[in-house]
Short mmCIF file of C-alpha atoms in Angstrom, two decimals:
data_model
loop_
_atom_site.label_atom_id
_atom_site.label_comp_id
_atom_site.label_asym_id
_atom_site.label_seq_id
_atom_site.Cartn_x
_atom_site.Cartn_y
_atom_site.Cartn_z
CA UNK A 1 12.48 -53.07 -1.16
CA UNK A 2 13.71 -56.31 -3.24
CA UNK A 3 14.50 -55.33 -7.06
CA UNK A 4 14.03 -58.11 -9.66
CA UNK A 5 17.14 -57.96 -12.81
CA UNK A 6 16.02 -59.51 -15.58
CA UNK A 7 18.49 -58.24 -17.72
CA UNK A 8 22.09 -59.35 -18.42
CA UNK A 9 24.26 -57.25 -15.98
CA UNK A 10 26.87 -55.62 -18.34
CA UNK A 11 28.98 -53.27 -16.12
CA UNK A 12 28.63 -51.54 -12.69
CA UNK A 13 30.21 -48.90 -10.39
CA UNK A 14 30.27 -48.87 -6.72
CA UNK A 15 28.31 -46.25 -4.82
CA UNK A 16 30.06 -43.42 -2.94
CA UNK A 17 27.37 -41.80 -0.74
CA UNK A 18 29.14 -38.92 0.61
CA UNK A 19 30.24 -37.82 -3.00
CA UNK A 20 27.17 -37.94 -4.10
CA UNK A 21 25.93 -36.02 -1.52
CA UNK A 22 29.25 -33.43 -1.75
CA UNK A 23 28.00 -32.97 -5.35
CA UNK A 24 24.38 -32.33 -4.17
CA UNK A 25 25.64 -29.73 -1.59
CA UNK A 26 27.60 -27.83 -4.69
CA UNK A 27 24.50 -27.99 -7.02
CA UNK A 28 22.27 -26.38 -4.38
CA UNK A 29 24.98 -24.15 -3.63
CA UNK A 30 25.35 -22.62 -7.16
CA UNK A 31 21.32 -22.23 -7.30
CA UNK A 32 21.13 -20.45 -4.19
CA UNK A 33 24.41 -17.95 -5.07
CA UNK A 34 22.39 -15.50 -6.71
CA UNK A 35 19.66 -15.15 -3.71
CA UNK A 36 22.75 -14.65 -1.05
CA UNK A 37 23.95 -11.11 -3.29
CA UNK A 38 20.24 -9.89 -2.95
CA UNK A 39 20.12 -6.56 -1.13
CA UNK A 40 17.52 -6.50 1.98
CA UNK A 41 16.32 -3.18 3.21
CA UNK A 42 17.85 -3.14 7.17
CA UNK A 43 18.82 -1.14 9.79
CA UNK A 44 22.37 -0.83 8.81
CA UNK A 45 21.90 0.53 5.06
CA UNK A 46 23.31 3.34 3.87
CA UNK A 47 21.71 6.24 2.93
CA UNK A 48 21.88 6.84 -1.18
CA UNK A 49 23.09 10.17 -2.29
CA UNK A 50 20.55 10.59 -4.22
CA UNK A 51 16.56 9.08 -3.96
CA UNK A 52 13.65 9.08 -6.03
CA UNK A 53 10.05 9.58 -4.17
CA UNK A 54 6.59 11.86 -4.29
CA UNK A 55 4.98 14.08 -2.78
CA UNK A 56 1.51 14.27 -2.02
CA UNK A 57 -0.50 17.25 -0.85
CA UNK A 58 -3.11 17.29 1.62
CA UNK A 59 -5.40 19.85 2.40
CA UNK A 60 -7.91 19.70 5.42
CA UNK A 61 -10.52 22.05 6.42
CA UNK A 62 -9.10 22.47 10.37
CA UNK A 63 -6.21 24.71 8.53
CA UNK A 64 -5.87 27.42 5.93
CA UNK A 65 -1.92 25.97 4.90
CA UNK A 66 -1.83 22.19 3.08
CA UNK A 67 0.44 19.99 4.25
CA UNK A 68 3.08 18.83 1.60
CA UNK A 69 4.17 14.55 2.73
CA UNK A 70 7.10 13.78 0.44
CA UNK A 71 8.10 10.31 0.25
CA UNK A 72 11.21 8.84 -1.10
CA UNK A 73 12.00 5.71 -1.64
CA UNK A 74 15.48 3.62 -2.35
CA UNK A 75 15.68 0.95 -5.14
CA UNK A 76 16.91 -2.13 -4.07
CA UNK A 77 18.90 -4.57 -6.38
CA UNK A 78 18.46 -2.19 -9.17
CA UNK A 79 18.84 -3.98 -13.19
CA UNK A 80 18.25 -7.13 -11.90
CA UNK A 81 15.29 -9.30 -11.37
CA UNK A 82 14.84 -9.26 -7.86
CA UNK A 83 14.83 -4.90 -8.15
CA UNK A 84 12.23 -3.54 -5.80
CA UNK A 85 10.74 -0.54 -4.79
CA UNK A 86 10.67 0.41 -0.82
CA UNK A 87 9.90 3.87 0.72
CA UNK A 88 12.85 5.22 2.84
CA UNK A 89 12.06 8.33 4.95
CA UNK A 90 8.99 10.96 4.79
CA UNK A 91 8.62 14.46 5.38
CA UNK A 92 5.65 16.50 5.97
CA UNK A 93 6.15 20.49 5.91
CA UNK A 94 3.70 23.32 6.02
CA UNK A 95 3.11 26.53 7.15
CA UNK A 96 1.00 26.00 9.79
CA UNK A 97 3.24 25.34 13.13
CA UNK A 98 0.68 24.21 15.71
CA UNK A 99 1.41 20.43 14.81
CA UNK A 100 5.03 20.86 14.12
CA UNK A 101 6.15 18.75 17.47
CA UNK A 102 4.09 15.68 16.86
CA UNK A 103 4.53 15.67 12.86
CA UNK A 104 8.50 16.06 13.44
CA UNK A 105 8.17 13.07 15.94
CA UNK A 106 5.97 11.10 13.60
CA UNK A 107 8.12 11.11 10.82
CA UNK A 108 10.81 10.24 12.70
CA UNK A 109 9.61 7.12 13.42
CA UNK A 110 8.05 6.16 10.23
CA UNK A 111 11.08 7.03 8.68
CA UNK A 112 12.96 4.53 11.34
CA UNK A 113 10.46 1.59 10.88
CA UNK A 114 10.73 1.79 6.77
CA UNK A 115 14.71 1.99 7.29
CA UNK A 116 14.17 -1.19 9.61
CA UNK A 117 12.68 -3.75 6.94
CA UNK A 118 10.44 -6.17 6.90
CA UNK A 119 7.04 -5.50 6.33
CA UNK A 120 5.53 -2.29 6.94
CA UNK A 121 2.27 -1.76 5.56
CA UNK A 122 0.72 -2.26 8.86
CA UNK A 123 1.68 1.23 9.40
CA UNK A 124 -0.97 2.68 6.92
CA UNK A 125 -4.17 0.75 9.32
CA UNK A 126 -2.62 2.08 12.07
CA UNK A 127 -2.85 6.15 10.94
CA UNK A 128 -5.59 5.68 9.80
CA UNK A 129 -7.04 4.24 12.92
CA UNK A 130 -6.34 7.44 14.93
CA UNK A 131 -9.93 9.63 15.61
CA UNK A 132 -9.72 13.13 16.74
CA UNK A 133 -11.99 13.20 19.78
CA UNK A 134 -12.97 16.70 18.47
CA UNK A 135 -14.39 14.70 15.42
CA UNK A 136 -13.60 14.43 11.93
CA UNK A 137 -14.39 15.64 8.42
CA UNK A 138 -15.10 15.53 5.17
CA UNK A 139 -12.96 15.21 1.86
CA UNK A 140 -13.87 15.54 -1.61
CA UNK A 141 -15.56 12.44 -3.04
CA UNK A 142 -17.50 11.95 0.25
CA UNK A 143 -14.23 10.50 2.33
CA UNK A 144 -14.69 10.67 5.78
CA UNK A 145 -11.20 11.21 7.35
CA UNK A 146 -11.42 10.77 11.41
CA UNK A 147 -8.36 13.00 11.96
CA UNK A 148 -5.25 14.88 10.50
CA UNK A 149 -2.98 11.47 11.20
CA UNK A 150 -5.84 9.59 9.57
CA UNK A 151 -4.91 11.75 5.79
CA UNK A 152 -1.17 11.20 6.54
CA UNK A 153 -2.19 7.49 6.87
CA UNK A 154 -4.04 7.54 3.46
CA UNK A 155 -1.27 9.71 1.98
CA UNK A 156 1.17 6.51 2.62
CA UNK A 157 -1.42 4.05 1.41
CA UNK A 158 -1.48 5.60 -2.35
CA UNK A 159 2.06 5.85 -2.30
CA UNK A 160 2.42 2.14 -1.55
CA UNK A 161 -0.17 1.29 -3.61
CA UNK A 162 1.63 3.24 -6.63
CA UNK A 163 4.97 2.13 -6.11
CA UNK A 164 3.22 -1.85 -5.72
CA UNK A 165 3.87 -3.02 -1.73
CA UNK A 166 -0.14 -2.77 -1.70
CA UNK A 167 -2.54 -3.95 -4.18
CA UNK A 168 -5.94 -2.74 -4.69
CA UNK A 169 -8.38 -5.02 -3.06
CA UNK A 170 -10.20 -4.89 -6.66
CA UNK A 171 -9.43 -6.38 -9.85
CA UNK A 172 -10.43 -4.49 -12.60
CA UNK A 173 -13.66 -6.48 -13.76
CA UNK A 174 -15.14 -5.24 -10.35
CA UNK A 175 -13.87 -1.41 -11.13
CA UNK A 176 -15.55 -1.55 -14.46
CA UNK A 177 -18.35 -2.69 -12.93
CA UNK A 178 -18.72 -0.75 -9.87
CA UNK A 179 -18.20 2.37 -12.50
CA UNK A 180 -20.81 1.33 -14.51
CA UNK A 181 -23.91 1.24 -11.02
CA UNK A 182 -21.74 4.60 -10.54
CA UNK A 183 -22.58 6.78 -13.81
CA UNK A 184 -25.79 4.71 -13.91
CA UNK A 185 -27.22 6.19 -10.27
CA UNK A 186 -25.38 9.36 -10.88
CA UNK A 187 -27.09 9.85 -13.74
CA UNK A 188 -30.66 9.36 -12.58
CA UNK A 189 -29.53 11.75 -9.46
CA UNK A 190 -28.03 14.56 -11.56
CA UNK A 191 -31.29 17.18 -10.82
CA UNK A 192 -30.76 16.61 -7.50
CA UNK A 193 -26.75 17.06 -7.35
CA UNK A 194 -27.84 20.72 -8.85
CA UNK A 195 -30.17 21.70 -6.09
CA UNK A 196 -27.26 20.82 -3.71
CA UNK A 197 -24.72 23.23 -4.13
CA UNK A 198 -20.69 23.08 -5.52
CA UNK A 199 -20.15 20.28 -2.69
CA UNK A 200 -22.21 17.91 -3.83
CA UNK A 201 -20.55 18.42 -7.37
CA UNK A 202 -17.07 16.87 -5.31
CA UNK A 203 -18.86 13.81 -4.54
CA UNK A 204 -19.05 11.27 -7.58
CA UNK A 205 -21.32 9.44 -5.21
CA UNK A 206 -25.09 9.77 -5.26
CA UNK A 207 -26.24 12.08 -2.91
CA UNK A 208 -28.43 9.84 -1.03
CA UNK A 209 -25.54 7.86 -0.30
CA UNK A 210 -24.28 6.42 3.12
CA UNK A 211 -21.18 5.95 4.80
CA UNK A 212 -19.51 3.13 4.41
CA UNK A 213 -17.82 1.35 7.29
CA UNK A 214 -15.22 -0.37 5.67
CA UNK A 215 -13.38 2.94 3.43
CA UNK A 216 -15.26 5.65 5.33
CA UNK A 217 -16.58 7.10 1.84
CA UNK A 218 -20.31 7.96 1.06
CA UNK A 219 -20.60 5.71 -1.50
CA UNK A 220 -23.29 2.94 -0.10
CA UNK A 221 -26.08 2.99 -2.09
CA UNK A 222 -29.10 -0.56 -2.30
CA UNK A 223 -27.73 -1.79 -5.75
CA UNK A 224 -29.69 -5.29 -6.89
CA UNK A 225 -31.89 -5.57 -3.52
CA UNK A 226 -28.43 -4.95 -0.78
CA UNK A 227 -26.43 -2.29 0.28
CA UNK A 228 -23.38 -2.26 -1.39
CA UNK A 229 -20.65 0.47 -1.82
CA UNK A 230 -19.95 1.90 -4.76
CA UNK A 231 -16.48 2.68 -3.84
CA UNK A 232 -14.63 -0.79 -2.50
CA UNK A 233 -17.57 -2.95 -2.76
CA UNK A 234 -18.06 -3.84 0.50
CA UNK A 235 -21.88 -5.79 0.54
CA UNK A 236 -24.17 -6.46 3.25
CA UNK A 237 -24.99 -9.75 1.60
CA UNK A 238 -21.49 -10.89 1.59
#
């Protein structure tokens, strides 16, 4: 492309390309320093003395002994801006042996894919994918949990969720609201929750609630002419 001067040329220097570019190389350099000393969880990190993590107890109706899951999680880059939050290892203990094998072997490998990196929330759809072909059961709040690997599965979800690798899939407008159609069918069903006995008094849901498909809670009630659930807000009507 031709460039017109229409000005009086007063001076002018003679273009080096491959300084220019030298000093392009630097610049980009210096911006990118800081990324390069950011600490990525892998296979070859070592182990903290010391952790911080939860524990979470879970208590099913196939055993008289909870289960205790515990955990902990390392904090990566800590006091800087790019600190972050990443479970490490878990441990599940309780009383009741006849699951010991496959619960010592299961967190063995959880433990081994958080230590890995990378993503691994894909590990909470997978638990709770697992069914127990002798069926499942019911939690408090009207939760249907397919199987014991199923809670261990949830267990991990609300610790990623609290820690922030998982974010609820609603905002808070649409948990006010759902809250709201909550107390408000609750409230007309509250002679009926009395005829029903101490378990209906677990479930904040209606009692002539359904299951929902999507979270596997009894929470789908018709709200505004469709089905909709009163727990994630999964709608028939899109």
């Amino acid at each position: 492309m031709t460039t017109k001067i229409e000005k009086k040329i007063v001076g002018y220097k003679v273009r080096e390309p491959e300084a220019e570019q030298a000093a392009q190389e630097a610049a980009a350099a210096e911006v990118q320093q800081p990324e390069s000393n950011v600490v990525q969880m892998h296979e070859a990190f070592v182990r903290p003395e010391r952790l911080v993590g939860s524990t979470y107890k879970v208590k099913t109706p196939l055993s008289e002994h909870a289960m205790y899951i515990t955990i902990n999680d390392v904090i990566l880059n800590e006091g800087t801006e790019h600190e972050s939050r990443r479970p490490f290892e878990v441990f599940i203990n309780s009383k009741n042996m006849e699951h010991f094998q496959w619960v010592v072997a299961l967190t063995r490998l959880i433990s081994a894919i958080f230590r890995k990196g990378g993503d691994a929330t894909f590990l909470v759809e997978e638990l709770k994918a697992v069914f127990d072909p002798r069926g499942g059961y019911f939690k408090k709040g009207g939760v249907f949990m397919p199987s014991i690997v199923a809670e261990i599965g949830y267990a991990i979800e609300d610790h990623m969720k609290h820690i922030g690798l998982i974010n609820s899939d609603l905002d808070q407008h649409q948990q006010e609201y759902l809250e709201q159609k909550r107390m408000e069918l609750s409230g007309g069903a509250s002679d009926a929750k009395k005829t029903e006995g101490a378990e209906a008094e677990d479930n904040p849901f209606p009692p002539s609630a359904s299951l929902c498909m999507k979270c596997h809670t009894k929470a789908v009630v018709l709200m505004d002419g469709c089905m909709t659930c009163l727990n994630c807000a999964d709608s028939k009507c899109g």
